Amino acid sequence: NAGVTQTPKFQVLKTGQSMTLQCAQDMNHNSMYWYRQDPGMGLRLIYYSASEGTTDKGEVPNGYNVSRLNKREFSLRLESAAPSQTSVYFCASSGRGQGYEQYFGPGTRLTVT
Amino acid sequence: DQQVKQNSPSLSVQEGRISILNCDYTNSMFDYFLWYKKYPAEGPTFLISISSIKDKNEDGRFTVFLNKSAKHLSLHIVPSQPGDSAVYFCAARFHAGKSTFGDGTTLTVKP
């Protein structure tokens, strides 16, 4: 039982390049999320998916797209990376626990130069 | 406008003493409040939650108190241990599992 896995762990991009961050969970959770965390700040929601086949914008969606490929997988795509997207990205999932608590992956540290 | 605020960026306590981490919120529609703990280079992990209809929830050394009239919650850790040193995030849930997070408080427990 791996929980939430993310790939890659680290990535360096040049401005204008594109990439996809991958996330998978094996807990049979319906909901999945993508967050970014900048230094000294909390987690800000980029996109979330309440169930397979649905996605919705969070607080900071500009410059990102997502795909909920199936119940297990939720990917985040940067079409044209910008230095402002340098951050640590976390994927999370939640089921119908008491408070819908979220389970997080280990994060992807992305640097855009 | 930030809906969940953790006004203390850091807290230092002695091992064995009580740690109290605070959180304020603005939206009365939040239905659950959660605390997460984060070690460096790892993802956050869920610690404890409380429903908006309760005022206290306890799990071992961790207790969360909710004061709805003041829109304030706190996490008490007793006794504090060096392994508790981490960043603690307060989060509030308002819709379909979506949560909004505070900026975190870094707790240091000194041996």
PDB file of C-alpha atoms in Angstrom:
ATOM      1  CA  ASN A   1       0.000   0.000   0.000  1.00  0.00           C
ATOM      2  CA  ALA A   2       2.012   2.968  -1.322  1.00  0.00           C
ATOM      3  CA  GLY A   3      -0.554   5.695  -0.540  1.00  0.00           C
ATOM      4  CA  VAL A   4      -0.007   8.695  -2.822  1.00  0.00           C
ATOM      5  CA  THR A   5       2.939   8.633  -5.196  1.00  0.00           C
ATOM      6  CA  GLN A   6       4.287  11.498  -7.291  1.00  0.00           C
ATOM      7  CA  THR A   7       6.799  11.651 -10.113  1.00  0.00           C
ATOM      8  CA  PRO A   8       9.239  13.178 -10.629  1.00  0.00           C
ATOM      9  CA  LYS A   9      10.711  14.212  -7.266  1.00  0.00           C
ATOM     10  CA  PHE A  10      12.767  17.037  -8.767  1.00  0.00           C
ATOM     11  CA  GLN A  11      12.625  18.893 -12.071  1.00  0.00           C
ATOM     12  CA  VAL A  12      14.377  21.864 -13.619  1.00  0.00           C
ATOM     13  CA  LEU A  13      12.751  23.524 -16.609  1.00  0.00           C
ATOM     14  CA  LYS A  14      13.628  26.459 -18.786  1.00  0.00           C
ATOM     15  CA  THR A  15      11.050  29.203 -19.280  1.00  0.00           C
ATOM     16  CA  GLY A  16       8.563  28.159 -21.945  1.00  0.00           C
ATOM     17  CA  GLN A  17       9.102  24.410 -21.616  1.00  0.00           C
ATOM     18  CA  SER A  18       6.221  22.117 -20.793  1.00  0.00           C
ATOM     19  CA  MET A  19       5.949  19.162 -18.464  1.00  0.00           C
ATOM     20  CA  THR A  20       3.449  16.907 -16.732  1.00  0.00           C
ATOM     21  CA  LEU A  21       3.530  15.988 -13.055  1.00  0.00           C
ATOM     22  CA  GLN A  22       2.111  12.559 -12.355  1.00  0.00           C
ATOM     23  CA  CYS A  23       0.159  11.471  -9.285  1.00  0.00           C
ATOM     24  CA  ALA A  24      -1.411   8.157  -8.352  1.00  0.00           C
ATOM     25  CA  GLN A  25      -3.190   6.845  -5.263  1.00  0.00           C
ATOM     26  CA  ASP A  26      -4.058   3.308  -4.255  1.00  0.00           C
ATOM     27  CA  MET A  27      -6.567   4.063  -1.488  1.00  0.00           C
ATOM     28  CA  ASN A  28      -9.663   4.017  -3.728  1.00  0.00           C
ATOM     29  CA  HIS A  29     -10.312   7.673  -2.929  1.00  0.00           C
ATOM     30  CA  ASN A  30     -12.797   9.641  -4.993  1.00  0.00           C
ATOM     31  CA  SER A  31     -11.256  13.092  -4.547  1.00  0.00           C
ATOM     32  CA  MET A  32      -7.816  14.227  -5.639  1.00  0.00           C
ATOM     33  CA  TYR A  33      -6.045  17.586  -5.418  1.00  0.00           C
ATOM     34  CA  TRP A  34      -3.021  19.513  -6.638  1.00  0.00           C
ATOM     35  CA  TYR A  35      -1.419  22.142  -4.400  1.00  0.00           C
ATOM     36  CA  ARG A  36       1.613  24.336  -4.601  1.00  0.00           C
ATOM     37  CA  GLN A  37       3.626  25.515  -1.635  1.00  0.00           C
ATOM     38  CA  ASP A  38       5.861  28.549  -1.850  1.00  0.00           C
ATOM     39  CA  PRO A  39       8.435  29.396   0.861  1.00  0.00           C
ATOM     40  CA  GLY A  40       6.837  30.613   4.093  1.00  0.00           C
ATOM     41  CA  MET A  41       3.355  30.013   2.799  1.00  0.00           C
ATOM     42  CA  GLY A  42       0.680  27.428   3.170  1.00  0.00           C
ATOM     43  CA  LEU A  43      -0.675  25.132   0.513  1.00  0.00           C
ATOM     44  CA  ARG A  44      -2.654  26.766  -2.229  1.00  0.00           C
ATOM     45  CA  LEU A  45      -5.106  24.697  -4.235  1.00  0.00           C
ATOM     46  CA  ILE A  46      -4.462  24.656  -7.968  1.00  0.00           C
ATOM     47  CA  TYR A  47      -7.106  22.172  -9.155  1.00  0.00           C
ATOM     48  CA  TYR A  48      -9.135  19.427  -7.641  1.00  0.00           C
ATOM     49  CA  SER A  49     -11.226  16.493  -8.811  1.00  0.00           C
ATOM     50  CA  ALA A  50     -14.202  15.448  -6.712  1.00  0.00           C
ATOM     51  CA  SER A  51     -14.612  12.211  -8.655  1.00  0.00           C
ATOM     52  CA  GLU A  52     -13.414  10.434 -11.772  1.00  0.00           C
ATOM     53  CA  GLY A  53     -14.275  12.477 -14.827  1.00  0.00           C
ATOM     54  CA  THR A  54     -14.672  15.816 -13.042  1.00  0.00           C
ATOM     55  CA  THR A  55     -12.192  18.614 -12.396  1.00  0.00           C
ATOM     56  CA  ASP A  56     -12.545  22.120 -11.031  1.00  0.00           C
ATOM     57  CA  LYS A  57     -10.364  25.160 -10.484  1.00  0.00           C
ATOM     58  CA  GLY A  58      -8.906  26.055  -7.126  1.00  0.00           C
ATOM     59  CA  GLU A  59      -7.354  29.303  -5.912  1.00  0.00           C
ATOM     60  CA  VAL A  60      -4.430  29.516  -8.365  1.00  0.00           C
ATOM     61  CA  PRO A  61      -5.283  27.646 -11.624  1.00  0.00           C
ATOM     62  CA  ASN A  62      -3.715  30.012 -14.165  1.00  0.00           C
ATOM     63  CA  GLY A  63      -0.935  28.403 -16.190  1.00  0.00           C
ATOM     64  CA  TYR A  64      -1.969  24.836 -15.321  1.00  0.00           C
ATOM     65  CA  ASN A  65      -4.182  22.110 -16.722  1.00  0.00           C
ATOM     66  CA  VAL A  66      -5.201  18.800 -15.183  1.00  0.00           C
ATOM     67  CA  SER A  67      -6.436  15.399 -16.270  1.00  0.00           C
ATOM     68  CA  ARG A  68      -8.234  12.874 -14.092  1.00  0.00           C
ATOM     69  CA  LEU A  69      -7.207   9.860 -16.154  1.00  0.00           C
ATOM     70  CA  ASN A  70      -9.070   7.342 -13.992  1.00  0.00           C
ATOM     71  CA  LYS A  71      -9.906   6.949 -10.317  1.00  0.00           C
ATOM     72  CA  ARG A  72      -6.260   6.368  -9.398  1.00  0.00           C
ATOM     73  CA  GLU A  73      -4.435   9.001 -11.434  1.00  0.00           C
ATOM     74  CA  PHE A  74      -4.523  12.788 -11.543  1.00  0.00           C
ATOM     75  CA  SER A  75      -1.920  14.667 -13.591  1.00  0.00           C
ATOM     76  CA  LEU A  76      -0.931  18.332 -13.619  1.00  0.00           C
ATOM     77  CA  ARG A  77       0.426  19.935 -16.794  1.00  0.00           C
ATOM     78  CA  LEU A  78       2.398  23.121 -17.216  1.00  0.00           C
ATOM     79  CA  GLU A  79       2.051  24.115 -20.877  1.00  0.00           C
ATOM     80  CA  SER A  80       4.590  26.953 -20.865  1.00  0.00           C
ATOM     81  CA  ALA A  81       6.560  27.141 -17.634  1.00  0.00           C
ATOM     82  CA  ALA A  82       7.326  30.512 -16.034  1.00  0.00           C
ATOM     83  CA  PRO A  83       9.729  31.375 -13.182  1.00  0.00           C
ATOM     84  CA  SER A  84       6.675  32.231 -11.027  1.00  0.00           C
ATOM     85  CA  GLN A  85       5.784  28.526 -11.153  1.00  0.00           C
ATOM     86  CA  THR A  86       8.922  27.596  -9.237  1.00  0.00           C
ATOM     87  CA  SER A  87       7.483  25.847  -6.204  1.00  0.00           C
ATOM     88  CA  VAL A  88       6.937  22.547  -4.462  1.00  0.00           C
ATOM     89  CA  TYR A  89       3.900  20.717  -5.801  1.00  0.00           C
ATOM     90  CA  PHE A  90       1.883  18.304  -3.709  1.00  0.00           C
ATOM     91  CA  CYS A  91      -0.766  15.896  -4.826  1.00  0.00           C
ATOM     92  CA  ALA A  92      -3.342  14.673  -2.311  1.00  0.00           C
ATOM     93  CA  SER A  93      -6.374  12.435  -2.157  1.00  0.00           C
ATOM     94  CA  SER A  94      -9.283  12.045   0.226  1.00  0.00           C
ATOM     95  CA  GLY A  95     -12.054   9.585   0.845  1.00  0.00           C
ATOM     96  CA  ARG A  96     -15.086   9.802   3.081  1.00  0.00           C
ATOM     97  CA  GLY A  97     -13.145   9.906   6.319  1.00  0.00           C
ATOM     98  CA  GLN A  98     -14.588  11.760   9.275  1.00  0.00           C
ATOM     99  CA  GLY A  99     -13.293  15.132   8.151  1.00  0.00           C
ATOM    100  CA  TYR A 100     -12.401  14.198   4.585  1.00  0.00           C
ATOM    101  CA  GLU A 101      -8.792  14.343   5.688  1.00  0.00           C
ATOM    102  CA  GLN A 102      -6.332  14.443   2.833  1.00  0.00           C
ATOM    103  CA  TYR A 103      -3.388  12.147   2.238  1.00  0.00           C
ATOM    104  CA  PHE A 104      -0.419  13.780   0.562  1.00  0.00           C
ATOM    105  CA  GLY A 105       2.343  12.601  -1.706  1.00  0.00           C
ATOM    106  CA  PRO A 106       6.005  13.441  -1.052  1.00  0.00           C
ATOM    107  CA  GLY A 107       6.017  16.423  -3.402  1.00  0.00           C
ATOM    108  CA  THR A 108       7.764  17.526  -6.592  1.00  0.00           C
ATOM    109  CA  ARG A 109      10.301  20.332  -6.315  1.00  0.00           C
ATOM    110  CA  LEU A 110      10.138  22.320  -9.563  1.00  0.00           C
ATOM    111  CA  THR A 111      12.546  25.064 -10.568  1.00  0.00           C
ATOM    112  CA  VAL A 112      11.931  27.180 -13.661  1.00  0.00           C
ATOM    113  CA  THR A 113      14.909  29.212 -14.846  1.00  0.00           C
TER     114      THR A 113
ATOM    115  CA  ASP B   1      -8.322  37.589   1.576  1.00  0.00           C
ATOM    116  CA  GLN B   2      -6.933  34.725   3.634  1.00  0.00           C
ATOM    117  CA  GLN B   3      -9.728  32.809   5.338  1.00  0.00           C
ATOM    118  CA  VAL B   4      -7.494  30.785   7.670  1.00  0.00           C
ATOM    119  CA  LYS B   5      -4.710  32.533   9.565  1.00  0.00           C
ATOM    120  CA  GLN B   6      -1.944  31.236  11.758  1.00  0.00           C
ATOM    121  CA  ASN B   7      -0.502  34.392  13.256  1.00  0.00           C
ATOM    122  CA  SER B   8       2.544  32.830  14.900  1.00  0.00           C
ATOM    123  CA  PRO B   9       5.148  31.764  12.334  1.00  0.00           C
ATOM    124  CA  SER B  10       7.149  29.935  15.006  1.00  0.00           C
ATOM    125  CA  LEU B  11       6.924  28.509  18.509  1.00  0.00           C
ATOM    126  CA  SER B  12       9.642  27.085  20.744  1.00  0.00           C
ATOM    127  CA  VAL B  13       8.900  24.958  23.818  1.00  0.00           C
ATOM    128  CA  GLN B  14      10.825  22.758  26.218  1.00  0.00           C
ATOM    129  CA  GLU B  15      10.444  18.993  26.026  1.00  0.00           C
ATOM    130  CA  GLY B  16       7.710  17.770  28.373  1.00  0.00           C
ATOM    131  CA  ARG B  17       5.855  21.092  28.400  1.00  0.00           C
ATOM    132  CA  ILE B  18       2.641  21.977  26.568  1.00  0.00           C
ATOM    133  CA  SER B  19       2.683  23.323  23.008  1.00  0.00           C
ATOM    134  CA  ILE B  20      -0.283  25.457  21.974  1.00  0.00           C
ATOM    135  CA  LEU B  21      -0.714  26.321  18.311  1.00  0.00           C
ATOM    136  CA  ASN B  22      -3.410  28.767  17.303  1.00  0.00           C
ATOM    137  CA  CYS B  23      -5.534  29.347  14.234  1.00  0.00           C
ATOM    138  CA  ASP B  24      -8.205  31.923  13.344  1.00  0.00           C
ATOM    139  CA  TYR B  25     -10.758  31.721  10.552  1.00  0.00           C
ATOM    140  CA  THR B  26     -13.269  34.063   8.981  1.00  0.00           C
ATOM    141  CA  ASN B  27     -15.862  31.895   7.215  1.00  0.00           C
ATOM    142  CA  SER B  28     -18.743  30.555   9.314  1.00  0.00           C
ATOM    143  CA  MET B  29     -19.562  27.974   6.646  1.00  0.00           C
ATOM    144  CA  PHE B  30     -16.541  25.775   7.373  1.00  0.00           C
ATOM    145  CA  ASP B  31     -17.777  22.398   8.596  1.00  0.00           C
ATOM    146  CA  TYR B  32     -14.531  20.684   9.590  1.00  0.00           C
ATOM    147  CA  PHE B  33     -11.189  21.909  10.843  1.00  0.00           C
ATOM    148  CA  LEU B  34      -8.032  19.843  10.470  1.00  0.00           C
ATOM    149  CA  TRP B  35      -4.435  19.960  11.596  1.00  0.00           C
ATOM    150  CA  TYR B  36      -1.595  18.613   9.504  1.00  0.00           C
ATOM    151  CA  LYS B  37       2.048  18.137  10.408  1.00  0.00           C
ATOM    152  CA  LYS B  38       4.889  18.497   7.918  1.00  0.00           C
ATOM    153  CA  TYR B  39       8.518  17.481   8.161  1.00  0.00           C
ATOM    154  CA  PRO B  40      11.087  18.948   5.733  1.00  0.00           C
ATOM    155  CA  ALA B  41      11.137  17.343   2.282  1.00  0.00           C
ATOM    156  CA  GLU B  42       7.975  15.341   3.013  1.00  0.00           C
ATOM    157  CA  GLY B  43       4.297  15.827   2.301  1.00  0.00           C
ATOM    158  CA  PRO B  44       1.951  16.952   5.094  1.00  0.00           C
ATOM    159  CA  THR B  45       0.365  14.225   7.204  1.00  0.00           C
ATOM    160  CA  PHE B  46      -3.041  14.410   8.823  1.00  0.00           C
ATOM    161  CA  LEU B  47      -2.960  14.785  12.594  1.00  0.00           C
ATOM    162  CA  ILE B  48      -6.409  15.464  14.022  1.00  0.00           C
ATOM    163  CA  SER B  49      -9.717  17.040  13.032  1.00  0.00           C
ATOM    164  CA  ILE B  50     -12.801  18.522  14.662  1.00  0.00           C
ATOM    165  CA  SER B  51     -16.320  18.973  13.419  1.00  0.00           C
ATOM    166  CA  SER B  52     -17.837  22.448  13.621  1.00  0.00           C
ATOM    167  CA  ILE B  53     -20.552  21.043  15.895  1.00  0.00           C
ATOM    168  CA  LYS B  54     -18.044  20.031  18.571  1.00  0.00           C
ATOM    169  CA  ASP B  55     -15.784  22.066  20.804  1.00  0.00           C
ATOM    170  CA  LYS B  56     -13.109  19.514  21.651  1.00  0.00           C
ATOM    171  CA  ASN B  57     -11.506  16.440  20.136  1.00  0.00           C
ATOM    172  CA  GLU B  58      -8.724  14.434  21.714  1.00  0.00           C
ATOM    173  CA  ASP B  59      -6.331  11.839  20.312  1.00  0.00           C
ATOM    174  CA  GLY B  60      -3.553  10.745  22.623  1.00  0.00           C
ATOM    175  CA  ARG B  61      -1.226  13.678  23.264  1.00  0.00           C
ATOM    176  CA  PHE B  62      -3.106  15.899  20.803  1.00  0.00           C
ATOM    177  CA  THR B  63      -6.253  17.887  21.600  1.00  0.00           C
ATOM    178  CA  VAL B  64      -7.983  20.387  19.363  1.00  0.00           C
ATOM    179  CA  PHE B  65     -10.309  23.026  20.817  1.00  0.00           C
ATOM    180  CA  LEU B  66     -12.829  24.982  18.773  1.00  0.00           C
ATOM    181  CA  ASN B  67     -14.357  28.305  19.849  1.00  0.00           C
ATOM    182  CA  LYS B  68     -16.973  29.104  17.220  1.00  0.00           C
ATOM    183  CA  SER B  69     -18.002  32.437  18.655  1.00  0.00           C
ATOM    184  CA  ALA B  70     -14.406  33.644  18.419  1.00  0.00           C
ATOM    185  CA  LYS B  71     -13.760  31.771  15.152  1.00  0.00           C
ATOM    186  CA  HIS B  72     -10.653  30.346  16.770  1.00  0.00           C
ATOM    187  CA  LEU B  73      -9.159  26.905  17.174  1.00  0.00           C
ATOM    188  CA  SER B  74      -6.087  25.651  18.927  1.00  0.00           C
ATOM    189  CA  LEU B  75      -4.007  22.493  18.972  1.00  0.00           C
ATOM    190  CA  HIS B  76      -2.554  21.388  22.297  1.00  0.00           C
ATOM    191  CA  ILE B  77       0.302  18.907  22.441  1.00  0.00           C
ATOM    192  CA  VAL B  78       1.001  17.465  25.885  1.00  0.00           C
ATOM    193  CA  PRO B  79       3.680  16.499  26.669  1.00  0.00           C
ATOM    194  CA  SER B  80       5.747  17.895  23.806  1.00  0.00           C
ATOM    195  CA  GLN B  81       8.520  15.691  22.431  1.00  0.00           C
ATOM    196  CA  PRO B  82      11.512  16.557  20.210  1.00  0.00           C
ATOM    197  CA  GLY B  83       9.966  14.439  17.438  1.00  0.00           C
ATOM    198  CA  ASP B  84       7.028  16.872  17.385  1.00  0.00           C
ATOM    199  CA  SER B  85       9.313  19.520  15.878  1.00  0.00           C
ATOM    200  CA  ALA B  86       7.736  20.242  12.487  1.00  0.00           C
ATOM    201  CA  VAL B  87       5.554  22.733  10.643  1.00  0.00           C
ATOM    202  CA  TYR B  88       1.902  22.543  11.662  1.00  0.00           C
ATOM    203  CA  PHE B  89      -0.818  23.631   9.257  1.00  0.00           C
ATOM    204  CA  CYS B  90      -4.351  24.463  10.208  1.00  0.00           C
ATOM    205  CA  ALA B  91      -6.944  23.790   7.494  1.00  0.00           C
ATOM    206  CA  ALA B  92     -10.670  24.395   7.173  1.00  0.00           C
ATOM    207  CA  ARG B  93     -12.975  22.358   4.971  1.00  0.00           C
ATOM    208  CA  PHE B  94     -15.942  23.984   3.285  1.00  0.00           C
ATOM    209  CA  HIS B  95     -17.032  22.061   0.246  1.00  0.00           C
ATOM    210  CA  ALA B  96     -16.744  18.563  -1.162  1.00  0.00           C
ATOM    211  CA  GLY B  97     -13.461  17.899   0.581  1.00  0.00           C
ATOM    212  CA  LYS B  98     -11.848  21.164  -0.480  1.00  0.00           C
ATOM    213  CA  SER B  99      -9.824  22.750   2.279  1.00  0.00           C
ATOM    214  CA  THR B 100      -8.088  26.070   2.688  1.00  0.00           C
ATOM    215  CA  PHE B 101      -4.815  26.138   4.608  1.00  0.00           C
ATOM    216  CA  GLY B 102      -3.059  28.584   6.910  1.00  0.00           C
ATOM    217  CA  ASP B 103       0.580  29.509   6.345  1.00  0.00           C
ATOM    218  CA  GLY B 104       1.829  27.186   9.079  1.00  0.00           C
ATOM    219  CA  THR B 105       3.584  27.442  12.438  1.00  0.00           C
ATOM    220  CA  THR B 106       7.048  25.975  12.908  1.00  0.00           C
ATOM    221  CA  LEU B 107       7.225  24.191  16.253  1.00  0.00           C
ATOM    222  CA  THR B 108      10.611  23.514  17.828  1.00  0.00           C
ATOM    223  CA  VAL B 109      10.712  21.279  20.883  1.00  0.00           C
ATOM    224  CA  LYS B 110      14.002  21.596  22.730  1.00  0.00           C
ATOM    225  CA  PRO B 111      15.388  18.598  24.652  1.00  0.00           C
TER     226      PRO B 111
END
